[in-house]
């Protein structure tokens, strides 16, 4: 039996039900509060607000725990692949051998875009940001697919498996095309013989004359990065996807909105910002100390990018895995990157600095991921795009969850209005 919370307000006691999650997370259900008391709750930035109950991902930010469908991220990083993990996240169970084979085949079935979409790529200017192209083209896919145009969950339900695979497969093709377009390079078609991540590298780096030499260590590192980004419960972009989905928008439109949210420098754009920061430190000959002082000064406009997290008040478990992968891949590829040394120095300095200790600011997933991507030859502008490819299973699983919930309603938060009280229209000629 769950406890009840008592709220003493305006001389009246209101009883509010509480909910306890599988891992002991506690919540007070305030859904009926406004109707009974006239009050809403206010929580700018949703720091203490649960927007849904979800079965997909568990995070304990204080302990640095992340699990997809109950399985620790460390186990998946060591033993699984991005596609197998995507299946787990979307369908709730690890696939058996046949399911995994069929699922992988679906990606090949859907890897080609509608040929006419090529003309849209052509109309973007060279130098256009690949995130802008990515979100536009994911959304534009609806125009080339009747099933998406006439999306209605009742009908789309039976096709969901297909569309989810199509989205994951095509986001990779669109992402590679977005990169090629941004560089003014000819588009490279996907190849059936390549697996998911290798195929992406092929479309990014092959030329019309020569196939890119796909190194297994590069594939492994990129696949790991995708896997580590695959879901992260109710972050800004996932909440955006759920918000759009709650209006019954189709899967591709909802994912496209997620890309827009992810583009922001405080979210998926942070990995790009980290690399730019490290580069600036390197160029100015700073060992990181000056930058750390600036990051502590609120007037400097600088932050230690790749540090801090709304949820993790401990080391982000993904950052630990990525730091190790970063060392491994650089050694395997015989790359000596001075930015890695700067990053390690910055990390040590920040972890011993009272400003960062008191605020529980630790490295997050973006701190080392940029260095890995740079070593794989992925340009900085593509970093948030890599994040978007990786996050797709999480968005799809959250989309599915909201659509399958018979109690789900359109998301429509309230506000406290603090603007002008009632006043009246002044005709133009009487205005000062
Ligand atoms: N560098 C310096 N100070 C930081 C900081 C950083 N990276 N991140 C947070 N702080 C400080 C804030 O200024 C604030 O200080 P105050 O209490 O003196 O006002 C305090 O730490 C709490 O931060 P706040 O901004 O309230 O945390 P948040 O939960 O709203 O924001 C982030 C979380 C991730 C947006 C924020 O930590 C950040 O901007 N980090 C850098 C960008 C980044 O790496 N994003 C990727 C996230 S995966």
Short mmCIF file of C-alpha atoms and ligand atoms in Angstrom, two decimals:
data_model
loop_
_atom_site.label_atom_id
_atom_site.label_comp_id
_atom_site.label_asym_id
_atom_site.label_seq_id
_atom_site.Cartn_x
_atom_site.Cartn_y
_atom_site.Cartn_z
CA UNK A 1 0.00 0.00 0.00
CA UNK A 2 1.53 3.32 -1.07
CA UNK A 3 1.71 6.18 1.40
CA UNK A 4 -0.24 9.38 0.95
CA UNK A 5 1.29 12.84 1.09
CA UNK A 6 -0.60 15.49 3.04
CA UNK A 7 -0.53 19.07 1.85
CA UNK A 8 -1.66 21.74 4.29
CA UNK A 9 -2.82 24.70 2.22
CA UNK A 10 -5.19 27.60 2.97
CA UNK A 11 -6.43 25.79 6.08
CA UNK A 12 -7.30 22.62 4.23
CA UNK A 13 -5.50 19.26 4.11
CA UNK A 14 -5.16 17.66 0.69
CA UNK A 15 -4.23 13.98 0.39
CA UNK A 16 -2.05 13.15 -2.57
CA UNK A 17 -1.21 9.60 -3.65
CA UNK A 18 2.44 8.58 -3.87
CA UNK A 19 4.07 6.20 -6.33
CA UNK A 20 7.20 4.11 -5.81
CA UNK A 21 9.22 2.91 -8.80
CA UNK A 22 10.95 -0.46 -9.18
CA UNK A 23 14.20 0.95 -7.80
CA UNK A 24 12.56 2.78 -4.93
CA UNK A 25 12.18 6.13 -6.71
CA UNK A 26 9.43 8.09 -4.97
CA UNK A 27 6.92 10.50 -6.47
CA UNK A 28 3.88 12.44 -5.34
CA UNK A 29 1.06 12.32 -7.86
CA UNK A 30 -0.23 15.88 -8.08
CA UNK A 31 -2.43 15.38 -11.17
CA UNK A 32 -5.62 16.15 -9.22
CA UNK A 33 -4.22 19.05 -7.15
CA UNK A 34 -5.42 21.90 -9.33
CA UNK A 35 -8.96 20.56 -9.55
CA UNK A 36 -9.20 20.19 -5.77
CA UNK A 37 -7.18 23.22 -4.57
CA UNK A 38 -6.72 25.62 -7.49
CA UNK A 39 -2.92 25.26 -7.17
CA UNK A 40 -0.51 23.97 -9.77
CA UNK A 41 3.09 23.00 -8.98
CA UNK A 42 5.88 25.12 -10.44
CA UNK A 43 9.26 23.67 -11.33
CA UNK A 44 11.15 25.71 -13.90
CA UNK A 45 13.36 23.41 -16.00
CA UNK A 46 11.58 20.32 -14.57
CA UNK A 47 14.42 19.67 -12.10
CA UNK A 48 12.06 17.85 -9.74
CA UNK A 49 9.21 16.88 -12.00
CA UNK A 50 8.53 13.42 -13.36
CA UNK A 51 6.76 13.77 -16.71
CA UNK A 52 5.88 10.07 -17.05
CA UNK A 53 6.37 6.57 -15.70
CA UNK A 54 8.70 4.63 -17.97
CA UNK A 55 10.06 1.10 -18.21
CA UNK A 56 12.97 1.87 -20.52
CA UNK A 57 15.98 3.33 -18.73
CA UNK A 58 16.98 3.66 -15.10
CA UNK A 59 19.46 6.28 -13.88
CA UNK A 60 20.65 6.87 -10.35
CA UNK A 61 22.55 10.11 -10.75
CA UNK A 62 23.93 10.11 -7.21
CA UNK A 63 25.42 6.65 -7.55
CA UNK A 64 26.40 6.98 -11.23
CA UNK A 65 24.17 4.10 -12.38
CA UNK A 66 22.71 3.72 -15.88
CA UNK A 67 20.73 0.67 -17.02
CA UNK A 68 18.82 -0.01 -20.22
CA UNK A 69 15.80 -2.24 -19.50
CA UNK A 70 17.50 -3.26 -16.25
CA UNK A 71 20.87 -4.23 -17.77
CA UNK A 72 23.89 -2.16 -16.60
CA UNK A 73 25.49 0.00 -19.28
CA UNK A 74 28.90 -1.48 -18.40
CA UNK A 75 27.71 -5.01 -19.36
CA UNK A 76 26.16 -3.84 -22.61
CA UNK A 77 29.26 -1.82 -23.51
CA UNK A 78 31.45 -4.86 -23.01
CA UNK A 79 29.26 -7.58 -24.52
CA UNK A 80 26.60 -6.15 -26.82
CA UNK A 81 26.42 -4.23 -30.08
CA UNK A 82 24.51 -1.08 -30.97
CA UNK A 83 21.86 -2.96 -32.96
CA UNK A 84 21.30 -5.63 -30.31
CA UNK A 85 21.05 -2.90 -27.65
CA UNK A 86 18.64 -0.94 -29.85
CA UNK A 87 16.39 -4.00 -29.99
CA UNK A 88 16.59 -4.35 -26.21
CA UNK A 89 15.69 -0.70 -25.68
CA UNK A 90 12.80 -0.67 -28.15
CA UNK A 91 11.27 -4.08 -27.41
CA UNK A 92 12.25 -4.59 -23.77
CA UNK A 93 14.13 -7.91 -24.24
CA UNK A 94 17.40 -9.00 -25.78
CA UNK A 95 16.68 -10.57 -29.19
CA UNK A 96 17.28 -14.26 -29.80
CA UNK A 97 19.50 -15.29 -32.73
CA UNK A 98 16.68 -15.29 -35.31
CA UNK A 99 15.21 -12.02 -34.10
CA UNK A 100 18.62 -10.36 -34.31
CA UNK A 101 19.24 -11.70 -37.83
CA UNK A 102 15.79 -10.59 -39.05
CA UNK A 103 16.20 -7.21 -37.41
CA UNK A 104 19.61 -6.64 -39.02
CA UNK A 105 18.14 -7.61 -42.40
CA UNK A 106 15.41 -5.01 -42.01
CA UNK A 107 18.08 -2.31 -41.85
CA UNK A 108 19.37 -3.42 -45.23
CA UNK A 109 15.84 -3.44 -46.67
CA UNK A 110 15.34 0.18 -45.63
CA UNK A 111 18.79 1.65 -46.14
CA UNK A 112 18.04 3.44 -49.43
CA UNK A 113 16.23 6.76 -49.31
CA UNK A 114 13.56 7.52 -51.87
CA UNK A 115 15.65 8.55 -54.89
CA UNK A 116 13.84 11.90 -55.21
CA UNK A 117 15.08 12.90 -51.75
CA UNK A 118 18.48 13.39 -53.35
CA UNK A 119 17.21 16.62 -54.94
CA UNK A 120 16.47 18.03 -51.50
CA UNK A 121 20.03 17.37 -50.43
CA UNK A 122 21.21 19.16 -53.50
CA UNK A 123 19.32 22.32 -52.61
CA UNK A 124 21.07 22.82 -49.28
CA UNK A 125 24.03 25.19 -49.54
CA UNK A 126 27.52 23.71 -49.14
CA UNK A 127 28.52 24.39 -45.54
CA UNK A 128 24.97 23.92 -44.19
CA UNK A 129 25.06 22.46 -40.69
CA UNK A 130 24.47 18.70 -40.90
CA UNK A 131 22.06 18.83 -37.91
CA UNK A 132 19.81 21.23 -39.85
CA UNK A 133 19.91 18.88 -42.83
CA UNK A 134 19.31 15.86 -40.61
CA UNK A 135 16.19 17.17 -38.91
CA UNK A 136 14.79 18.59 -42.17
CA UNK A 137 15.35 15.36 -44.09
CA UNK A 138 13.99 13.05 -41.38
CA UNK A 139 10.83 15.14 -41.38
CA UNK A 140 10.75 15.31 -45.18
CA UNK A 141 10.69 11.50 -45.33
CA UNK A 142 6.98 11.73 -44.47
CA UNK A 143 6.38 13.38 -47.85
CA UNK A 144 7.76 10.29 -49.60
CA UNK A 145 5.88 7.68 -47.61
CA UNK A 146 2.12 7.40 -47.60
CA UNK A 147 2.14 5.40 -44.38
CA UNK A 148 3.79 8.30 -42.59
CA UNK A 149 1.58 10.91 -44.25
CA UNK A 150 -1.55 9.08 -43.11
CA UNK A 151 -0.13 8.01 -39.79
CA UNK A 152 -2.68 6.94 -37.28
CA UNK A 153 -1.39 4.91 -34.36
CA UNK A 154 -4.17 2.33 -34.59
CA UNK A 155 -3.06 1.59 -38.17
CA UNK A 156 0.62 2.39 -37.78
CA UNK A 157 0.76 -0.01 -34.86
CA UNK A 158 1.08 -3.10 -37.02
CA UNK A 159 3.74 -1.43 -39.16
CA UNK A 160 5.65 0.02 -36.25
CA UNK A 161 8.42 -2.59 -36.32
CA UNK A 162 9.08 -1.76 -39.97
CA UNK A 163 8.99 1.99 -39.49
CA UNK A 164 11.22 1.88 -36.43
CA UNK A 165 13.83 -0.07 -38.41
CA UNK A 166 13.38 2.25 -41.38
CA UNK A 167 14.01 5.29 -39.19
CA UNK A 168 17.14 3.79 -37.64
CA UNK A 169 18.45 2.66 -40.98
CA UNK A 170 17.69 5.87 -42.86
CA UNK A 171 18.96 8.24 -40.20
CA UNK A 172 22.37 6.74 -40.90
CA UNK A 173 22.01 7.28 -44.66
CA UNK A 174 20.68 10.82 -44.16
CA UNK A 175 23.46 11.62 -41.68
CA UNK A 176 26.17 10.48 -44.09
CA UNK A 177 24.52 12.38 -46.98
CA UNK A 178 24.25 15.48 -44.75
CA UNK A 179 27.99 15.30 -44.17
CA UNK A 180 28.81 14.74 -47.85
CA UNK A 181 26.55 17.64 -48.81
CA UNK A 182 28.04 19.94 -46.18
CA UNK A 183 31.46 19.21 -47.73
CA UNK A 184 30.25 19.53 -51.32
CA UNK A 185 31.08 15.84 -51.98
CA UNK A 186 29.15 13.37 -54.17
CA UNK A 187 26.74 11.10 -52.30
CA UNK A 188 27.77 7.48 -51.71
CA UNK A 189 25.09 4.79 -51.67
CA UNK A 190 24.87 2.23 -48.84
CA UNK A 191 26.04 -1.35 -49.42
CA UNK A 192 24.08 -4.42 -48.37
CA UNK A 193 27.19 -6.37 -47.42
CA UNK A 194 28.15 -3.97 -44.63
CA UNK A 195 26.77 -4.05 -41.12
CA UNK A 196 25.17 -0.98 -39.57
CA UNK A 197 28.18 1.00 -38.37
CA UNK A 198 30.56 -0.10 -41.13
CA UNK A 199 27.95 0.93 -43.70
CA UNK A 200 27.77 4.38 -42.15
CA UNK A 201 31.55 4.77 -42.35
CA UNK A 202 31.42 3.61 -45.98
CA UNK A 203 28.82 6.26 -46.87
CA UNK A 204 30.82 8.92 -45.04
CA UNK A 205 34.29 8.22 -46.36
CA UNK A 206 34.27 6.10 -49.54
CA UNK A 207 34.69 7.90 -52.84
CA UNK A 208 33.09 7.06 -56.22
CA UNK A 209 36.47 5.51 -57.15
CA UNK A 210 37.60 3.78 -54.01
CA UNK A 211 36.00 2.09 -51.02
CA UNK A 212 37.04 3.38 -47.62
CA UNK A 213 39.30 1.00 -45.73
CA UNK A 214 37.02 0.03 -42.83
CA UNK A 215 39.20 -0.79 -39.84
CA UNK A 216 37.57 -3.09 -37.25
CA UNK A 217 38.85 -0.97 -34.34
CA UNK A 218 37.20 2.11 -35.86
CA UNK A 219 33.89 0.25 -36.31
CA UNK A 220 34.11 -1.05 -32.74
CA UNK A 221 34.77 2.40 -31.26
CA UNK A 222 31.94 4.07 -33.20
CA UNK A 223 29.51 1.24 -32.44
CA UNK A 224 30.33 1.67 -28.75
CA UNK A 225 29.70 5.41 -28.96
CA UNK A 226 26.30 4.79 -30.54
CA UNK A 227 25.46 2.21 -27.87
CA UNK A 228 26.45 4.53 -25.02
CA UNK A 229 24.18 7.25 -26.39
CA UNK A 230 21.23 4.94 -27.10
CA UNK A 231 18.98 6.23 -24.33
CA UNK A 232 19.10 8.45 -21.28
CA UNK A 233 15.55 8.66 -19.94
CA UNK A 234 13.70 11.99 -19.90
CA UNK A 235 16.39 14.37 -21.19
CA UNK A 236 15.59 17.46 -23.26
CA UNK A 237 15.40 15.76 -26.68
CA UNK A 238 13.57 12.62 -25.48
CA UNK A 239 11.03 14.76 -23.64
CA UNK A 240 10.63 16.74 -26.88
CA UNK A 241 10.00 13.52 -28.81
CA UNK A 242 7.41 12.44 -26.21
CA UNK A 243 5.80 15.88 -26.30
CA UNK A 244 5.43 15.78 -30.09
CA UNK A 245 4.33 12.13 -30.00
CA UNK A 246 1.64 12.99 -27.46
CA UNK A 247 -0.04 15.04 -30.19
CA UNK A 248 -0.09 11.80 -32.25
CA UNK A 249 2.47 13.10 -34.75
CA UNK A 250 4.15 10.36 -36.76
CA UNK A 251 7.36 8.67 -35.69
CA UNK A 252 9.60 10.53 -38.14
CA UNK A 253 8.15 13.97 -37.31
CA UNK A 254 8.65 13.27 -33.60
CA UNK A 255 12.25 12.12 -34.12
CA UNK A 256 12.96 15.16 -36.27
CA UNK A 257 11.88 17.39 -33.36
CA UNK A 258 14.24 15.41 -31.15
CA UNK A 259 17.12 16.26 -33.50
CA UNK A 260 16.33 19.98 -33.17
CA UNK A 261 16.39 19.77 -29.37
CA UNK A 262 19.59 17.74 -29.45
CA UNK A 263 21.32 20.37 -31.58
CA UNK A 264 21.53 22.82 -28.66
CA UNK A 265 25.02 23.34 -27.18
CA UNK A 266 23.78 22.46 -23.69
CA UNK A 267 22.60 19.07 -24.92
CA UNK A 268 23.90 17.15 -27.95
CA UNK A 269 25.98 20.06 -29.14
CA UNK A 270 28.17 19.78 -26.04
CA UNK A 271 30.60 17.28 -27.60
CA UNK A 272 31.35 19.80 -30.34
CA UNK A 273 31.72 22.54 -27.71
CA UNK A 274 34.16 20.35 -25.72
CA UNK A 275 36.44 19.91 -28.69
CA UNK A 276 36.31 23.61 -29.53
CA UNK A 277 37.19 24.37 -25.91
CA UNK A 278 40.13 21.93 -25.90
CA UNK A 279 41.29 23.35 -29.21
CA UNK A 280 41.14 26.91 -27.86
CA UNK A 281 43.13 25.88 -24.78
CA UNK A 282 45.70 24.21 -27.02
CA UNK A 283 45.96 27.16 -29.41
CA UNK A 284 46.40 29.74 -26.65
CA UNK A 285 49.12 27.67 -24.97
CA UNK A 286 47.07 27.38 -21.75
CA UNK A 287 47.50 24.15 -19.79
CA UNK A 288 43.84 24.44 -18.80
CA UNK A 289 44.34 26.45 -15.59
CA UNK A 290 43.29 29.76 -17.14
CA UNK A 291 40.22 28.16 -18.67
CA UNK A 292 39.21 26.61 -15.35
CA UNK A 293 39.46 30.01 -13.65
CA UNK A 294 37.29 31.52 -16.39
CA UNK A 295 34.75 28.67 -16.09
CA UNK A 296 34.37 29.47 -12.39
CA UNK A 297 33.77 33.14 -13.10
CA UNK A 298 30.08 33.68 -13.88
CA UNK A 299 30.88 36.87 -15.82
CA UNK A 300 33.31 35.21 -18.21
CA UNK A 301 30.55 33.55 -20.25
CA UNK A 302 32.61 30.32 -20.15
CA UNK A 303 31.77 26.92 -18.75
CA UNK A 304 33.85 23.81 -18.52
CA UNK A 305 32.10 22.02 -21.38
CA UNK A 306 31.62 18.29 -20.87
CA UNK A 307 31.33 18.82 -17.13
CA UNK A 308 28.17 18.81 -15.05
CA UNK A 309 24.86 17.12 -15.56
CA UNK A 310 21.31 17.72 -14.43
CA UNK A 311 20.97 14.15 -13.19
CA UNK A 312 24.48 12.82 -12.49
CA UNK A 313 25.96 14.22 -9.33
CA UNK A 314 28.69 11.63 -9.61
CA UNK A 315 30.94 10.42 -12.44
CA UNK A 316 28.76 9.73 -15.50
CA UNK A 317 29.19 5.94 -16.01
CA UNK A 318 29.37 6.46 -19.77
CA UNK A 319 32.27 8.90 -19.36
CA UNK A 320 34.28 6.19 -17.56
CA UNK A 321 33.74 3.74 -20.42
CA UNK A 322 34.49 6.37 -23.06
CA UNK A 323 37.68 7.51 -21.33
CA UNK A 324 39.02 3.94 -21.49
CA UNK A 325 37.84 3.50 -25.10
CA UNK A 326 39.55 6.77 -25.97
CA UNK A 327 42.90 5.50 -24.66
CA UNK A 328 42.40 2.16 -26.49
CA UNK A 329 41.43 3.54 -29.88
CA UNK A 330 44.14 6.19 -29.96
CA UNK A 331 46.73 3.52 -29.11
CA UNK A 332 45.36 1.12 -31.77
CA UNK A 333 45.37 3.81 -34.42
CA UNK A 334 48.80 5.08 -33.27
CA UNK A 335 47.46 8.60 -32.76
CA UNK A 336 49.03 10.97 -30.28
CA UNK A 337 46.45 13.70 -29.71
CA UNK A 338 47.58 16.64 -27.54
CA UNK A 339 43.91 17.40 -26.85
CA UNK A 340 43.64 14.11 -24.92
CA UNK A 341 46.44 15.23 -22.60
CA UNK A 342 44.73 18.60 -22.10
CA UNK A 343 41.42 16.85 -21.38
CA UNK A 344 43.02 14.57 -18.78
CA UNK A 345 44.77 17.51 -17.16
CA UNK A 346 41.54 19.54 -17.09
CA UNK A 347 39.67 16.62 -15.58
CA UNK A 348 42.23 16.16 -12.80
CA UNK A 349 42.36 19.89 -12.07
CA UNK A 350 38.57 20.20 -11.95
CA UNK A 351 38.09 17.10 -9.81
CA UNK A 352 40.43 18.61 -7.22
CA UNK A 353 38.93 22.09 -7.33
CA UNK A 354 36.47 23.06 -4.56
CA UNK A 355 34.19 24.90 -7.06
CA UNK A 356 33.55 21.68 -8.99
CA UNK A 357 33.56 19.43 -5.90
CA UNK A 358 30.96 21.52 -4.06
CA UNK A 359 28.67 21.62 -7.08
CA UNK A 360 29.22 17.92 -7.81
CA UNK A 361 30.37 18.63 -11.35
CA UNK A 362 31.97 15.57 -12.95
CA UNK A 363 32.87 14.73 -16.56
CA UNK A 364 29.84 13.73 -18.59
CA UNK A 365 29.52 11.58 -21.72
CA UNK A 366 30.65 14.41 -23.98
CA UNK A 367 33.98 15.06 -22.33
CA UNK A 368 35.97 12.33 -24.11
CA UNK A 369 33.62 11.32 -26.93
CA UNK A 370 34.77 14.22 -29.15
CA UNK A 371 38.38 13.07 -28.96
CA UNK A 372 37.39 9.57 -30.06
CA UNK A 373 35.32 10.90 -32.97
CA UNK A 374 38.16 13.17 -34.05
CA UNK A 375 40.53 10.19 -34.07
CA UNK A 376 38.04 8.31 -36.29
CA UNK A 377 38.13 11.18 -38.80
CA UNK A 378 34.65 12.48 -38.00
CA UNK A 379 34.55 16.26 -38.37
CA UNK A 380 33.44 18.42 -35.45
CA UNK A 381 30.22 19.58 -37.13
CA UNK A 382 29.11 15.94 -37.32
CA UNK A 383 29.50 15.25 -33.58
CA UNK A 384 25.90 16.03 -32.62
CA UNK A 385 24.78 14.01 -35.65
CA UNK A 386 26.61 10.98 -34.21
CA UNK A 387 24.74 11.56 -30.98
CA UNK A 388 21.43 11.69 -32.90
CA UNK A 389 22.13 8.36 -34.66
CA UNK A 390 22.96 6.80 -31.31
CA UNK A 391 19.92 8.25 -29.53
CA UNK A 392 17.43 7.02 -32.13
CA UNK A 393 16.54 3.74 -30.30
CA UNK A 394 15.77 5.71 -27.14
CA UNK A 395 13.50 8.13 -28.98
CA UNK A 396 11.76 5.27 -30.77
CA UNK A 397 11.24 3.33 -27.53
CA UNK A 398 9.82 6.41 -25.81
CA UNK A 399 7.59 7.08 -28.80
CA UNK A 400 6.32 3.49 -28.63
CA UNK A 401 5.78 3.71 -24.90
CA UNK A 402 3.68 6.85 -25.10
CA UNK A 403 1.62 5.52 -28.03
CA UNK A 404 0.95 2.19 -26.36
CA UNK A 405 -0.18 3.73 -23.09
CA UNK A 406 -3.99 3.82 -23.11
CA UNK A 407 -3.88 6.57 -20.45
CA UNK A 408 -1.51 8.86 -22.32
CA UNK A 409 -2.85 12.35 -23.04
CA UNK A 410 -1.51 15.25 -25.03
CA UNK A 411 1.34 16.89 -23.06
CA UNK A 412 0.24 20.32 -22.03
CA UNK A 413 2.05 21.89 -19.05
CA UNK A 414 0.57 24.80 -17.11
CA UNK A 415 2.28 28.07 -16.24
CA UNK A 416 2.10 30.86 -13.69
CA UNK A 417 1.34 34.04 -15.61
CA UNK A 418 3.46 36.98 -14.39
CA UNK A 419 2.80 39.44 -17.25
CA UNK A 420 0.70 42.59 -17.42
CA UNK A 421 -2.68 42.63 -15.65
CA UNK A 422 -5.72 43.49 -17.76
CA UNK A 423 -5.19 46.62 -19.89
CA UNK A 424 -6.84 47.92 -23.02
CA UNK A 425 -5.87 48.47 -26.61
CA UNK A 426 -4.58 51.98 -27.40
CA UNK A 427 -5.16 53.19 -30.97
CA UNK A 428 -1.90 53.86 -32.87
CA UNK A 429 -2.40 57.66 -33.04
CA UNK A 430 -2.74 57.90 -29.24
CA UNK A 431 0.44 55.92 -28.50
CA UNK A 432 3.61 57.75 -27.43
N1 LIG B 1 31.27 24.74 -15.76
C1 LIG B 1 31.24 25.64 -14.74
N2 LIG B 1 30.20 25.75 -13.87
C2 LIG B 1 29.17 24.93 -14.03
C3 LIG B 1 29.13 23.96 -15.07
C4 LIG B 1 30.23 23.89 -15.95
N3 LIG B 1 30.25 22.99 -16.93
N4 LIG B 1 27.97 23.27 -15.00
C5 LIG B 1 27.31 23.78 -13.96
N5 LIG B 1 28.02 24.78 -13.36
C6 LIG B 1 27.65 25.53 -12.16
C7 LIG B 1 26.50 26.50 -12.45
O1 LIG B 1 27.01 27.76 -12.87
C8 LIG B 1 25.83 26.54 -11.11
O2 LIG B 1 26.61 27.35 -10.25
P1 LIG B 1 25.92 28.19 -9.04
O3 LIG B 1 25.26 27.18 -8.15
O4 LIG B 1 27.05 28.92 -8.43
O5 LIG B 1 24.93 29.10 -9.72
C9 LIG B 1 25.93 25.11 -10.60
O6 LIG B 1 27.11 24.59 -11.22
C10 LIG B 1 24.73 24.24 -10.94
O7 LIG B 1 24.58 24.23 -12.36
P2 LIG B 1 23.23 24.38 -13.15
O8 LIG B 1 23.47 25.20 -14.37
O9 LIG B 1 22.15 24.82 -12.22
O10 LIG B 1 22.98 22.88 -13.57
P3 LIG B 1 21.90 22.40 -14.60
O11 LIG B 1 21.44 21.10 -14.11
O12 LIG B 1 20.88 23.44 -14.87
O13 LIG B 1 22.74 22.25 -15.96
C11 LIG B 1 24.20 21.35 -17.56
C12 LIG B 1 23.31 21.06 -16.35
C13 LIG B 1 24.68 20.03 -18.15
C14 LIG B 1 23.39 22.10 -18.64
C15 LIG B 1 25.39 22.22 -17.11
O14 LIG B 1 26.15 21.52 -16.13
C16 LIG B 1 26.28 22.62 -18.28
O15 LIG B 1 25.99 23.64 -18.93
N6 LIG B 1 27.37 21.87 -18.55
C17 LIG B 1 28.21 22.16 -19.69
C18 LIG B 1 27.54 21.67 -20.97
C19 LIG B 1 27.56 20.17 -21.10
O16 LIG B 1 28.59 19.53 -20.91
N7 LIG B 1 26.41 19.60 -21.48
C20 LIG B 1 26.30 18.18 -21.76
C21 LIG B 1 25.33 17.52 -20.85
S1 LIG B 1 25.37 15.77 -21.12
#
